[in-house]
JSON list of C-alpha atoms in Angstrom, two decimals:
[
{"chain": "G", "resi": 29, "resn": "GLY", "atom": "CA", "xyz": [-59.28, -77.38, 62.65]},
{"chain": "G", "resi": 30, "resn": "GLU", "atom": "CA", "xyz": [-60.23, -80.35, 62.74]},
{"chain": "G", "resi": 31, "resn": "ASN", "atom": "CA", "xyz": [-63.87, -82.19, 61.21]},
{"chain": "G", "resi": 32, "resn": "VAL", "atom": "CA", "xyz": [-65.93, -85.72, 62.23]},
{"chain": "G", "resi": 33, "resn": "GLU", "atom": "CA", "xyz": [-67.82, -86.90, 60.34]},
{"chain": "G", "resi": 34, "resn": "GLN", "atom": "CA", "xyz": [-70.11, -89.42, 60.91]},
{"chain": "G", "resi": 35, "resn": "HIS", "atom": "CA", "xyz": [-72.23, -92.16, 59.53]},
{"chain": "G", "resi": 36, "resn": "PRO", "atom": "CA", "xyz": [-75.54, -93.24, 59.76]},
{"chain": "G", "resi": 37, "resn": "SER", "atom": "CA", "xyz": [-77.33, -90.96, 61.65]},
{"chain": "G", "resi": 38, "resn": "THR", "atom": "CA", "xyz": [-79.63, -93.11, 62.46]},
{"chain": "G", "resi": 39, "resn": "LEU", "atom": "CA", "xyz": [-79.64, -96.51, 62.68]},
{"chain": "G", "resi": 40, "resn": "SER", "atom": "CA", "xyz": [-82.59, -99.50, 63.00]},
{"chain": "G", "resi": 41, "resn": "VAL", "atom": "CA", "xyz": [-81.66, -103.20, 63.90]},
{"chain": "G", "resi": 42, "resn": "GLN", "atom": "CA", "xyz": [-83.99, -106.28, 65.31]},
{"chain": "G", "resi": 43, "resn": "GLU", "atom": "CA", "xyz": [-82.08, -107.46, 68.36]},
{"chain": "G", "resi": 44, "resn": "GLY", "atom": "CA", "xyz": [-79.37, -109.76, 68.01]},
{"chain": "G", "resi": 45, "resn": "ASP", "atom": "CA", "xyz": [-78.03, -108.28, 64.25]},
{"chain": "G", "resi": 46, "resn": "SER", "atom": "CA", "xyz": [-74.94, -106.39, 64.32]},
{"chain": "G", "resi": 47, "resn": "ALA", "atom": "CA", "xyz": [-74.17, -102.46, 64.74]},
{"chain": "G", "resi": 48, "resn": "VAL", "atom": "CA", "xyz": [-72.48, -100.65, 62.60]},
{"chain": "G", "resi": 49, "resn": "ILE", "atom": "CA", "xyz": [-71.33, -97.09, 62.95]},
{"chain": "G", "resi": 50, "resn": "LYS", "atom": "CA", "xyz": [-68.70, -94.63, 61.27]},
{"chain": "G", "resi": 51, "resn": "CYS", "atom": "CA", "xyz": [-66.44, -92.05, 61.16]},
{"chain": "G", "resi": 52, "resn": "THR", "atom": "CA", "xyz": [-63.57, -90.38, 59.66]},
{"chain": "G", "resi": 53, "resn": "TYR", "atom": "CA", "xyz": [-61.18, -87.40, 59.76]},
{"chain": "G", "resi": 54, "resn": "SER", "atom": "CA", "xyz": [-59.31, -84.86, 59.22]},
{"chain": "G", "resi": 55, "resn": "ASP", "atom": "CA", "xyz": [-56.80, -83.95, 61.26]},
{"chain": "G", "resi": 56, "resn": "SER", "atom": "CA", "xyz": [-53.73, -86.88, 60.70]},
{"chain": "G", "resi": 57, "resn": "ALA", "atom": "CA", "xyz": [-52.40, -84.58, 64.69]},
{"chain": "G", "resi": 58, "resn": "SER", "atom": "CA", "xyz": [-55.18, -86.62, 66.24]},
{"chain": "G", "resi": 59, "resn": "ASN", "atom": "CA", "xyz": [-54.58, -89.95, 67.32]},
{"chain": "G", "resi": 60, "resn": "TYR", "atom": "CA", "xyz": [-56.75, -91.17, 70.57]},
{"chain": "G", "resi": 61, "resn": "PHE", "atom": "CA", "xyz": [-60.66, -91.53, 69.42]},
{"chain": "G", "resi": 62, "resn": "PRO", "atom": "CA", "xyz": [-63.14, -92.69, 72.09]},
{"chain": "G", "resi": 63, "resn": "TRP", "atom": "CA", "xyz": [-67.15, -93.69, 71.98]},
{"chain": "G", "resi": 64, "resn": "TYR", "atom": "CA", "xyz": [-69.52, -92.16, 74.17]},
{"chain": "G", "resi": 65, "resn": "LYS", "atom": "CA", "xyz": [-72.87, -93.64, 74.26]},
{"chain": "G", "resi": 66, "resn": "GLN", "atom": "CA", "xyz": [-75.95, -90.53, 75.57]},
{"chain": "G", "resi": 67, "resn": "GLU", "atom": "CA", "xyz": [-78.97, -92.72, 76.18]},
{"chain": "G", "resi": 68, "resn": "LEU", "atom": "CA", "xyz": [-82.22, -90.13, 76.25]},
{"chain": "G", "resi": 69, "resn": "GLY", "atom": "CA", "xyz": [-81.66, -86.98, 78.44]},
{"chain": "G", "resi": 70, "resn": "LYS", "atom": "CA", "xyz": [-78.63, -88.55, 80.13]},
{"chain": "G", "resi": 71, "resn": "ARG", "atom": "CA", "xyz": [-74.38, -87.81, 79.75]},
{"chain": "G", "resi": 72, "resn": "PRO", "atom": "CA", "xyz": [-72.60, -89.29, 77.51]},
{"chain": "G", "resi": 73, "resn": "GLN", "atom": "CA", "xyz": [-70.41, -92.49, 78.81]},
{"chain": "G", "resi": 74, "resn": "LEU", "atom": "CA", "xyz": [-67.33, -93.34, 77.03]},
{"chain": "G", "resi": 75, "resn": "ILE", "atom": "CA", "xyz": [-67.04, -96.70, 75.91]},
{"chain": "G", "resi": 76, "resn": "ILE", "atom": "CA", "xyz": [-65.13, -97.92, 74.89]},
{"chain": "G", "resi": 77, "resn": "ASP", "atom": "CA", "xyz": [-61.43, -95.73, 72.62]},
{"chain": "G", "resi": 78, "resn": "ILE", "atom": "CA", "xyz": [-59.06, -96.50, 70.57]},
{"chain": "G", "resi": 79, "resn": "ARG", "atom": "CA", "xyz": [-55.06, -94.65, 70.23]},
{"chain": "G", "resi": 80, "resn": "SER", "atom": "CA", "xyz": [-53.84, -94.87, 66.85]},
{"chain": "G", "resi": 81, "resn": "ASN", "atom": "CA", "xyz": [-50.49, -97.04, 68.29]},
{"chain": "G", "resi": 82, "resn": "VAL", "atom": "CA", "xyz": [-54.06, -99.65, 67.83]},
{"chain": "G", "resi": 83, "resn": "GLY", "atom": "CA", "xyz": [-56.03, -101.06, 64.97]},
{"chain": "G", "resi": 84, "resn": "GLU", "atom": "CA", "xyz": [-58.44, -102.73, 66.87]},
{"chain": "G", "resi": 85, "resn": "LYS", "atom": "CA", "xyz": [-59.45, -102.93, 70.13]},
{"chain": "G", "resi": 86, "resn": "LYS", "atom": "CA", "xyz": [-62.27, -105.12, 71.80]},
{"chain": "G", "resi": 87, "resn": "ASP", "atom": "CA", "xyz": [-64.97, -105.67, 75.39]},
{"chain": "G", "resi": 88, "resn": "GLN", "atom": "CA", "xyz": [-67.20, -107.67, 74.57]},
{"chain": "G", "resi": 89, "resn": "ARG", "atom": "CA", "xyz": [-69.04, -107.33, 72.48]},
{"chain": "G", "resi": 90, "resn": "ILE", "atom": "CA", "xyz": [-67.32, -104.41, 71.33]},
{"chain": "G", "resi": 91, "resn": "ALA", "atom": "CA", "xyz": [-65.22, -103.68, 69.30]},
{"chain": "G", "resi": 92, "resn": "VAL", "atom": "CA", "xyz": [-63.51, -100.29, 67.19]},
{"chain": "G", "resi": 93, "resn": "THR", "atom": "CA", "xyz": [-61.20, -100.28, 64.27]},
{"chain": "G", "resi": 94, "resn": "LEU", "atom": "CA", "xyz": [-58.77, -97.69, 63.27]},
{"chain": "G", "resi": 95, "resn": "ASN", "atom": "CA", "xyz": [-57.25, -96.90, 59.23]},
{"chain": "G", "resi": 96, "resn": "LYS", "atom": "CA", "xyz": [-55.01, -94.67, 59.69]},
{"chain": "G", "resi": 97, "resn": "THR", "atom": "CA", "xyz": [-54.19, -94.46, 56.69]},
{"chain": "G", "resi": 98, "resn": "ALA", "atom": "CA", "xyz": [-57.66, -94.07, 55.50]},
{"chain": "G", "resi": 99, "resn": "LYS", "atom": "CA", "xyz": [-58.54, -91.16, 58.51]},
{"chain": "G", "resi": 100, "resn": "HIS", "atom": "CA", "xyz": [-61.56, -93.73, 59.28]},
{"chain": "G", "resi": 101, "resn": "PHE", "atom": "CA", "xyz": [-63.00, -95.42, 62.18]},
{"chain": "G", "resi": 102, "resn": "SER", "atom": "CA", "xyz": [-65.20, -97.38, 63.34]},
{"chain": "G", "resi": 103, "resn": "LEU", "atom": "CA", "xyz": [-67.68, -99.05, 66.65]},
{"chain": "G", "resi": 104, "resn": "HIS", "atom": "CA", "xyz": [-69.51, -102.36, 65.76]},
{"chain": "G", "resi": 105, "resn": "ILE", "atom": "CA", "xyz": [-71.24, -104.02, 68.26]},
{"chain": "G", "resi": 106, "resn": "THR", "atom": "CA", "xyz": [-72.25, -107.79, 68.39]},
{"chain": "G", "resi": 107, "resn": "GLU", "atom": "CA", "xyz": [-74.97, -109.29, 69.76]},
{"chain": "G", "resi": 108, "resn": "THR", "atom": "CA", "xyz": [-77.30, -106.52, 69.84]},
{"chain": "G", "resi": 109, "resn": "GLN", "atom": "CA", "xyz": [-79.86, -106.07, 72.94]},
{"chain": "G", "resi": 110, "resn": "PRO", "atom": "CA", "xyz": [-82.67, -103.03, 73.55]},
{"chain": "G", "resi": 111, "resn": "GLU", "atom": "CA", "xyz": [-80.56, -100.90, 76.18]},
{"chain": "G", "resi": 112, "resn": "ASP", "atom": "CA", "xyz": [-77.36, -100.66, 73.48]},
{"chain": "G", "resi": 113, "resn": "SER", "atom": "CA", "xyz": [-80.38, -97.78, 72.13]},
{"chain": "G", "resi": 114, "resn": "ALA", "atom": "CA", "xyz": [-79.27, -94.53, 72.84]},
{"chain": "G", "resi": 115, "resn": "VAL", "atom": "CA", "xyz": [-77.14, -91.83, 71.15]},
{"chain": "G", "resi": 116, "resn": "TYR", "atom": "CA", "xyz": [-73.17, -92.40, 69.64]},
{"chain": "G", "resi": 117, "resn": "PHE", "atom": "CA", "xyz": [-71.05, -89.91, 69.46]},
{"chain": "G", "resi": 118, "resn": "CYS", "atom": "CA", "xyz": [-67.51, -90.61, 67.75]},
{"chain": "G", "resi": 119, "resn": "ALA", "atom": "CA", "xyz": [-64.46, -88.66, 68.74]},
{"chain": "G", "resi": 120, "resn": "ALA", "atom": "CA", "xyz": [-61.10, -87.42, 67.39]},
{"chain": "G", "resi": 121, "resn": "GLY", "atom": "CA", "xyz": [-58.49, -85.73, 69.82]},
{"chain": "G", "resi": 122, "resn": "SER", "atom": "CA", "xyz": [-54.52, -84.76, 70.20]},
{"chain": "G", "resi": 123, "resn": "GLY", "atom": "CA", "xyz": [-53.22, -84.15, 72.60]},
{"chain": "G", "resi": 124, "resn": "GLY", "atom": "CA", "xyz": [-50.32, -81.82, 75.28]},
{"chain": "G", "resi": 125, "resn": "SER", "atom": "CA", "xyz": [-50.46, -78.03, 75.40]},
{"chain": "G", "resi": 126, "resn": "ASN", "atom": "CA", "xyz": [-52.86, -78.96, 71.23]},
{"chain": "G", "resi": 127, "resn": "TYR", "atom": "CA", "xyz": [-55.08, -80.66, 73.86]},
{"chain": "G", "resi": 128, "resn": "LYS", "atom": "CA", "xyz": [-58.40, -80.95, 71.46]},
{"chain": "G", "resi": 129, "resn": "LEU", "atom": "CA", "xyz": [-61.89, -83.39, 71.21]},
{"chain": "G", "resi": 130, "resn": "THR", "atom": "CA", "xyz": [-64.03, -83.26, 68.27]},
{"chain": "G", "resi": 131, "resn": "PHE", "atom": "CA", "xyz": [-66.74, -85.18, 68.03]},
{"chain": "G", "resi": 132, "resn": "GLY", "atom": "CA", "xyz": [-69.41, -86.52, 65.33]},
{"chain": "G", "resi": 133, "resn": "LYS", "atom": "CA", "xyz": [-73.14, -85.41, 65.09]},
{"chain": "G", "resi": 134, "resn": "GLY", "atom": "CA", "xyz": [-73.89, -88.63, 66.36]},
{"chain": "G", "resi": 135, "resn": "THR", "atom": "CA", "xyz": [-76.11, -92.16, 65.39]},
{"chain": "G", "resi": 136, "resn": "LEU", "atom": "CA", "xyz": [-79.06, -92.52, 67.51]},
{"chain": "G", "resi": 137, "resn": "LEU", "atom": "CA", "xyz": [-79.45, -96.51, 66.68]},
{"chain": "G", "resi": 138, "resn": "THR", "atom": "CA", "xyz": [-82.49, -97.91, 67.83]},
{"chain": "G", "resi": 139, "resn": "VAL", "atom": "CA", "xyz": [-82.77, -101.53, 68.64]},
{"chain": "G", "resi": 140, "resn": "ASN", "atom": "CA", "xyz": [-85.98, -102.73, 68.71]},
{"chain": "G", "resi": 141, "resn": "PRO", "atom": "CA", "xyz": [-87.44, -105.79, 70.22]},
{"chain": "F", "resi": 28, "resn": "ASP", "atom": "CA", "xyz": [-73.60, -91.69, 89.12]},
{"chain": "F", "resi": 29, "resn": "SER", "atom": "CA", "xyz": [-69.66, -90.79, 87.23]},
{"chain": "F", "resi": 30, "resn": "GLY", "atom": "CA", "xyz": [-69.55, -88.51, 91.37]},
{"chain": "F", "resi": 31, "resn": "VAL", "atom": "CA", "xyz": [-69.72, -85.09, 88.80]},
{"chain": "F", "resi": 32, "resn": "THR", "atom": "CA", "xyz": [-72.00, -82.78, 90.59]},
{"chain": "F", "resi": 33, "resn": "GLN", "atom": "CA", "xyz": [-73.52, -79.96, 88.75]},
{"chain": "F", "resi": 34, "resn": "THR", "atom": "CA", "xyz": [-75.55, -76.51, 89.78]},
{"chain": "F", "resi": 35, "resn": "PRO", "atom": "CA", "xyz": [-77.97, -75.34, 88.43]},
{"chain": "F", "resi": 36, "resn": "LYS", "atom": "CA", "xyz": [-79.72, -78.49, 86.57]},
{"chain": "F", "resi": 37, "resn": "HIS", "atom": "CA", "xyz": [-81.77, -76.13, 85.34]},
{"chain": "F", "resi": 38, "resn": "LEU", "atom": "CA", "xyz": [-82.05, -72.12, 83.86]},
{"chain": "F", "resi": 39, "resn": "ILE", "atom": "CA", "xyz": [-83.61, -70.10, 82.03]},
{"chain": "F", "resi": 40, "resn": "THR", "atom": "CA", "xyz": [-82.49, -66.35, 81.77]},
{"chain": "F", "resi": 41, "resn": "ALA", "atom": "CA", "xyz": [-83.18, -63.45, 79.19]},
{"chain": "F", "resi": 42, "resn": "THR", "atom": "CA", "xyz": [-81.12, -62.03, 76.53]},
{"chain": "F", "resi": 43, "resn": "GLY", "atom": "CA", "xyz": [-78.01, -59.79, 76.85]},
{"chain": "F", "resi": 44, "resn": "GLN", "atom": "CA", "xyz": [-77.76, -61.95, 80.48]},
{"chain": "F", "resi": 45, "resn": "ARG", "atom": "CA", "xyz": [-75.15, -63.80, 83.07]},
{"chain": "F", "resi": 46, "resn": "VAL", "atom": "CA", "xyz": [-75.05, -66.98, 84.29]},
{"chain": "F", "resi": 47, "resn": "THR", "atom": "CA", "xyz": [-72.56, -68.88, 86.06]},
{"chain": "F", "resi": 48, "resn": "LEU", "atom": "CA", "xyz": [-73.36, -72.93, 85.53]},
{"chain": "F", "resi": 49, "resn": "ARG", "atom": "CA", "xyz": [-70.50, -74.66, 89.08]},
{"chain": "F", "resi": 50, "resn": "CYS", "atom": "CA", "xyz": [-69.29, -78.00, 88.77]},
{"chain": "F", "resi": 51, "resn": "SER", "atom": "CA", "xyz": [-67.64, -80.19, 91.35]},
{"chain": "F", "resi": 52, "resn": "PRO", "atom": "CA", "xyz": [-65.06, -83.51, 89.60]},
{"chain": "F", "resi": 53, "resn": "ARG", "atom": "CA", "xyz": [-64.84, -86.70, 91.10]},
{"chain": "F", "resi": 54, "resn": "SER", "atom": "CA", "xyz": [-62.78, -86.97, 94.73]},
{"chain": "F", "resi": 55, "resn": "GLY", "atom": "CA", "xyz": [-59.15, -86.45, 93.14]},
{"chain": "F", "resi": 56, "resn": "ASP", "atom": "CA", "xyz": [-58.97, -85.54, 90.02]},
{"chain": "F", "resi": 57, "resn": "LEU", "atom": "CA", "xyz": [-57.80, -83.07, 88.89]},
{"chain": "F", "resi": 58, "resn": "SER", "atom": "CA", "xyz": [-58.98, -81.87, 85.84]},
{"chain": "F", "resi": 59, "resn": "VAL", "atom": "CA", "xyz": [-61.89, -80.50, 84.50]},
{"chain": "F", "resi": 60, "resn": "TYR", "atom": "CA", "xyz": [-63.73, -79.87, 80.78]},
{"chain": "F", "resi": 61, "resn": "TRP", "atom": "CA", "xyz": [-66.81, -78.41, 80.28]},
{"chain": "F", "resi": 62, "resn": "TYR", "atom": "CA", "xyz": [-68.92, -79.34, 76.52]},
{"chain": "F", "resi": 63, "resn": "GLN", "atom": "CA", "xyz": [-71.94, -77.38, 75.58]},
{"chain": "F", "resi": 64, "resn": "GLN", "atom": "CA", "xyz": [-74.48, -79.78, 73.50]},
{"chain": "F", "resi": 65, "resn": "SER", "atom": "CA", "xyz": [-76.90, -78.31, 70.75]},
{"chain": "F", "resi": 66, "resn": "LEU", "atom": "CA", "xyz": [-79.33, -79.81, 68.60]},
{"chain": "F", "resi": 67, "resn": "ASP", "atom": "CA", "xyz": [-77.32, -76.94, 65.98]},
{"chain": "F", "resi": 68, "resn": "GLN", "atom": "CA", "xyz": [-74.03, -77.78, 66.69]},
{"chain": "F", "resi": 69, "resn": "GLY", "atom": "CA", "xyz": [-73.91, -81.25, 68.73]},
{"chain": "F", "resi": 70, "resn": "LEU", "atom": "CA", "xyz": [-71.10, -81.88, 71.34]},
{"chain": "F", "resi": 71, "resn": "GLN", "atom": "CA", "xyz": [-68.30, -79.53, 71.60]},
{"chain": "F", "resi": 72, "resn": "PHE", "atom": "CA", "xyz": [-65.10, -78.65, 73.90]},
{"chain": "F", "resi": 73, "resn": "LEU", "atom": "CA", "xyz": [-64.90, -75.91, 75.32]},
{"chain": "F", "resi": 74, "resn": "ILE", "atom": "CA", "xyz": [-62.37, -75.19, 77.69]},
{"chain": "F", "resi": 75, "resn": "GLN", "atom": "CA", "xyz": [-60.67, -77.34, 79.84]},
{"chain": "F", "resi": 76, "resn": "TYR", "atom": "CA", "xyz": [-58.82, -76.51, 83.08]},
{"chain": "F", "resi": 77, "resn": "TYR", "atom": "CA", "xyz": [-55.35, -79.00, 84.89]},
{"chain": "F", "resi": 78, "resn": "ASN", "atom": "CA", "xyz": [-55.62, -78.22, 89.19]},
{"chain": "F", "resi": 79, "resn": "GLY", "atom": "CA", "xyz": [-56.63, -74.38, 88.57]},
{"chain": "F", "resi": 80, "resn": "GLU", "atom": "CA", "xyz": [-54.95, -73.66, 85.72]},
{"chain": "F", "resi": 81, "resn": "GLU", "atom": "CA", "xyz": [-55.65, -73.09, 81.94]},
{"chain": "F", "resi": 82, "resn": "ARG", "atom": "CA", "xyz": [-54.45, -75.68, 79.71]},
{"chain": "F", "resi": 83, "resn": "ALA", "atom": "CA", "xyz": [-56.73, -76.03, 76.73]},
{"chain": "F", "resi": 84, "resn": "LYS", "atom": "CA", "xyz": [-58.84, -73.62, 74.88]},
{"chain": "F", "resi": 85, "resn": "GLY", "atom": "CA", "xyz": [-61.50, -75.62, 71.92]},
{"chain": "F", "resi": 86, "resn": "ASN", "atom": "CA", "xyz": [-64.99, -74.08, 70.48]},
{"chain": "F", "resi": 87, "resn": "ILE", "atom": "CA", "xyz": [-64.71, -71.65, 73.10]},
{"chain": "F", "resi": 88, "resn": "LEU", "atom": "CA", "xyz": [-66.27, -67.72, 72.87]},
{"chain": "F", "resi": 89, "resn": "GLU", "atom": "CA", "xyz": [-65.23, -64.90, 73.83]},
{"chain": "F", "resi": 90, "resn": "ARG", "atom": "CA", "xyz": [-68.38, -63.75, 75.98]},
{"chain": "F", "resi": 91, "resn": "PHE", "atom": "CA", "xyz": [-67.49, -67.52, 78.16]},
{"chain": "F", "resi": 92, "resn": "SER", "atom": "CA", "xyz": [-64.92, -67.09, 80.31]},
{"chain": "F", "resi": 93, "resn": "ALA", "atom": "CA", "xyz": [-64.10, -70.29, 82.68]},
{"chain": "F", "resi": 94, "resn": "GLN", "atom": "CA", "xyz": [-61.97, -70.33, 86.14]},
{"chain": "F", "resi": 95, "resn": "GLN", "atom": "CA", "xyz": [-61.36, -73.74, 88.52]},
{"chain": "F", "resi": 96, "resn": "PHE", "atom": "CA", "xyz": [-61.09, -72.67, 92.53]},
{"chain": "F", "resi": 97, "resn": "PRO", "atom": "CA", "xyz": [-57.92, -74.31, 94.72]},
{"chain": "F", "resi": 98, "resn": "ASP", "atom": "CA", "xyz": [-60.98, -76.47, 95.65]},
{"chain": "F", "resi": 99, "resn": "LEU", "atom": "CA", "xyz": [-61.49, -78.03, 92.34]},
{"chain": "F", "resi": 100, "resn": "HIS", "atom": "CA", "xyz": [-64.57, -76.92, 91.93]},
{"chain": "F", "resi": 101, "resn": "SER", "atom": "CA", "xyz": [-65.62, -75.06, 88.22]},
{"chain": "F", "resi": 102, "resn": "GLU", "atom": "CA", "xyz": [-67.80, -72.28, 86.93]},
{"chain": "F", "resi": 103, "resn": "LEU", "atom": "CA", "xyz": [-68.25, -71.33, 83.40]},
{"chain": "F", "resi": 104, "resn": "ASN", "atom": "CA", "xyz": [-69.52, -67.93, 82.55]},
{"chain": "F", "resi": 105, "resn": "LEU", "atom": "CA", "xyz": [-71.77, -67.14, 80.29]},
{"chain": "F", "resi": 106, "resn": "SER", "atom": "CA", "xyz": [-72.61, -63.45, 79.84]},
{"chain": "F", "resi": 107, "resn": "SER", "atom": "CA", "xyz": [-74.42, -61.64, 77.01]},
{"chain": "F", "resi": 108, "resn": "LEU", "atom": "CA", "xyz": [-76.66, -64.93, 76.71]},
{"chain": "F", "resi": 109, "resn": "GLU", "atom": "CA", "xyz": [-77.89, -64.35, 72.72]},
{"chain": "F", "resi": 110, "resn": "LEU", "atom": "CA", "xyz": [-80.87, -67.23, 72.34]},
{"chain": "F", "resi": 111, "resn": "GLY", "atom": "CA", "xyz": [-77.77, -68.92, 70.42]},
{"chain": "F", "resi": 112, "resn": "ASP", "atom": "CA", "xyz": [-76.76, -69.69, 73.98]},
{"chain": "F", "resi": 113, "resn": "SER", "atom": "CA", "xyz": [-79.31, -72.55, 74.96]},
{"chain": "F", "resi": 114, "resn": "ALA", "atom": "CA", "xyz": [-77.91, -75.57, 75.11]},
{"chain": "F", "resi": 115, "resn": "LEU", "atom": "CA", "xyz": [-77.09, -77.95, 77.08]},
{"chain": "F", "resi": 116, "resn": "TYR", "atom": "CA", "xyz": [-73.46, -77.75, 79.21]},
{"chain": "F", "resi": 117, "resn": "PHE", "atom": "CA", "xyz": [-71.69, -80.51, 80.09]},
{"chain": "F", "resi": 118, "resn": "CYS", "atom": "CA", "xyz": [-68.96, -80.26, 82.74]},
{"chain": "F", "resi": 119, "resn": "ALA", "atom": "CA", "xyz": [-66.22, -83.46, 83.09]},
{"chain": "F", "resi": 120, "resn": "SER", "atom": "CA", "xyz": [-63.66, -84.24, 84.93]},
{"chain": "F", "resi": 121, "resn": "SER", "atom": "CA", "xyz": [-60.64, -87.11, 84.88]},
{"chain": "F", "resi": 122, "resn": "VAL", "atom": "CA", "xyz": [-57.93, -87.92, 86.92]},
{"chain": "F", "resi": 123, "resn": "ARG", "atom": "CA", "xyz": [-54.58, -86.37, 85.54]},
{"chain": "F", "resi": 124, "resn": "GLY", "atom": "CA", "xyz": [-55.76, -84.81, 81.98]},
{"chain": "F", "resi": 125, "resn": "GLY", "atom": "CA", "xyz": [-54.02, -86.35, 80.08]},
{"chain": "F", "resi": 126, "resn": "LEU", "atom": "CA", "xyz": [-55.56, -87.12, 75.98]},
{"chain": "F", "resi": 127, "resn": "GLY", "atom": "CA", "xyz": [-56.04, -91.17, 77.33]},
{"chain": "F", "resi": 128, "resn": "ASP", "atom": "CA", "xyz": [-57.95, -90.24, 80.65]},
{"chain": "F", "resi": 129, "resn": "THR", "atom": "CA", "xyz": [-61.32, -91.89, 80.87]},
{"chain": "F", "resi": 130, "resn": "GLN", "atom": "CA", "xyz": [-62.93, -87.76, 81.61]},
{"chain": "F", "resi": 131, "resn": "TYR", "atom": "CA", "xyz": [-66.39, -88.30, 83.90]},
{"chain": "F", "resi": 132, "resn": "PHE", "atom": "CA", "xyz": [-69.27, -86.95, 82.51]},
{"chain": "F", "resi": 133, "resn": "GLY", "atom": "CA", "xyz": [-71.74, -84.90, 85.04]},
{"chain": "F", "resi": 134, "resn": "PRO", "atom": "CA", "xyz": [-75.86, -84.29, 84.68]},
{"chain": "F", "resi": 135, "resn": "GLY", "atom": "CA", "xyz": [-75.14, -80.78, 82.92]},
{"chain": "F", "resi": 136, "resn": "THR", "atom": "CA", "xyz": [-76.56, -78.09, 83.41]},
{"chain": "F", "resi": 137, "resn": "ARG", "atom": "CA", "xyz": [-79.49, -76.83, 80.51]},
{"chain": "F", "resi": 138, "resn": "LEU", "atom": "CA", "xyz": [-79.61, -73.14, 79.63]},
{"chain": "F", "resi": 139, "resn": "THR", "atom": "CA", "xyz": [-82.03, -71.74, 78.29]},
{"chain": "F", "resi": 140, "resn": "VAL", "atom": "CA", "xyz": [-82.31, -68.35, 77.26]},
{"chain": "F", "resi": 141, "resn": "LEU", "atom": "CA", "xyz": [-85.50, -66.08, 76.13]}
]
């Protein structure tokens, strides 16, 4: 089955710096890569996603890049703010009757003011 | 607030018991997903329903079962509970259940098995 590795497990940055979280996946059939943000004690929330026919997607301070050949994708957060502090999960998925979504173990991002 | 509701919020029970977790999707969403989140296993997809029918199965144990009712609410049944089943169980819903559909998560049910 699919295996998603996520690094680093913890990341501490100063406010205003950039943060990068990286994930690799194993199943070449995966074609959907969402990122979720989970604040302490809260539910996961989708922040951005990318499909395998796109190499990069941006939404304000957040961007995701995908390298299908190398089977890795990354989340980039620029101009970090204290409210960006949370656990971020990457996931790799495929659809149809064989729908599955496999998550990475998460990255605890702390943005220090 | 995502519009997805889950009850109960907390559940404490003993090994060997059976519990039922309930989820009501957002208005208009036809698909429901169940996830388990634990420190050991992280976030795991369990099962998906679409308009009352099972659509996809993930890492769901045979002791667990789910269903989606005609009013689209869903229940996750966990039986012969073990200590390792202690976790946060999330339900999510989406409009059509397609791969790229945004899933909206409920607040979760925290299950503690003693």
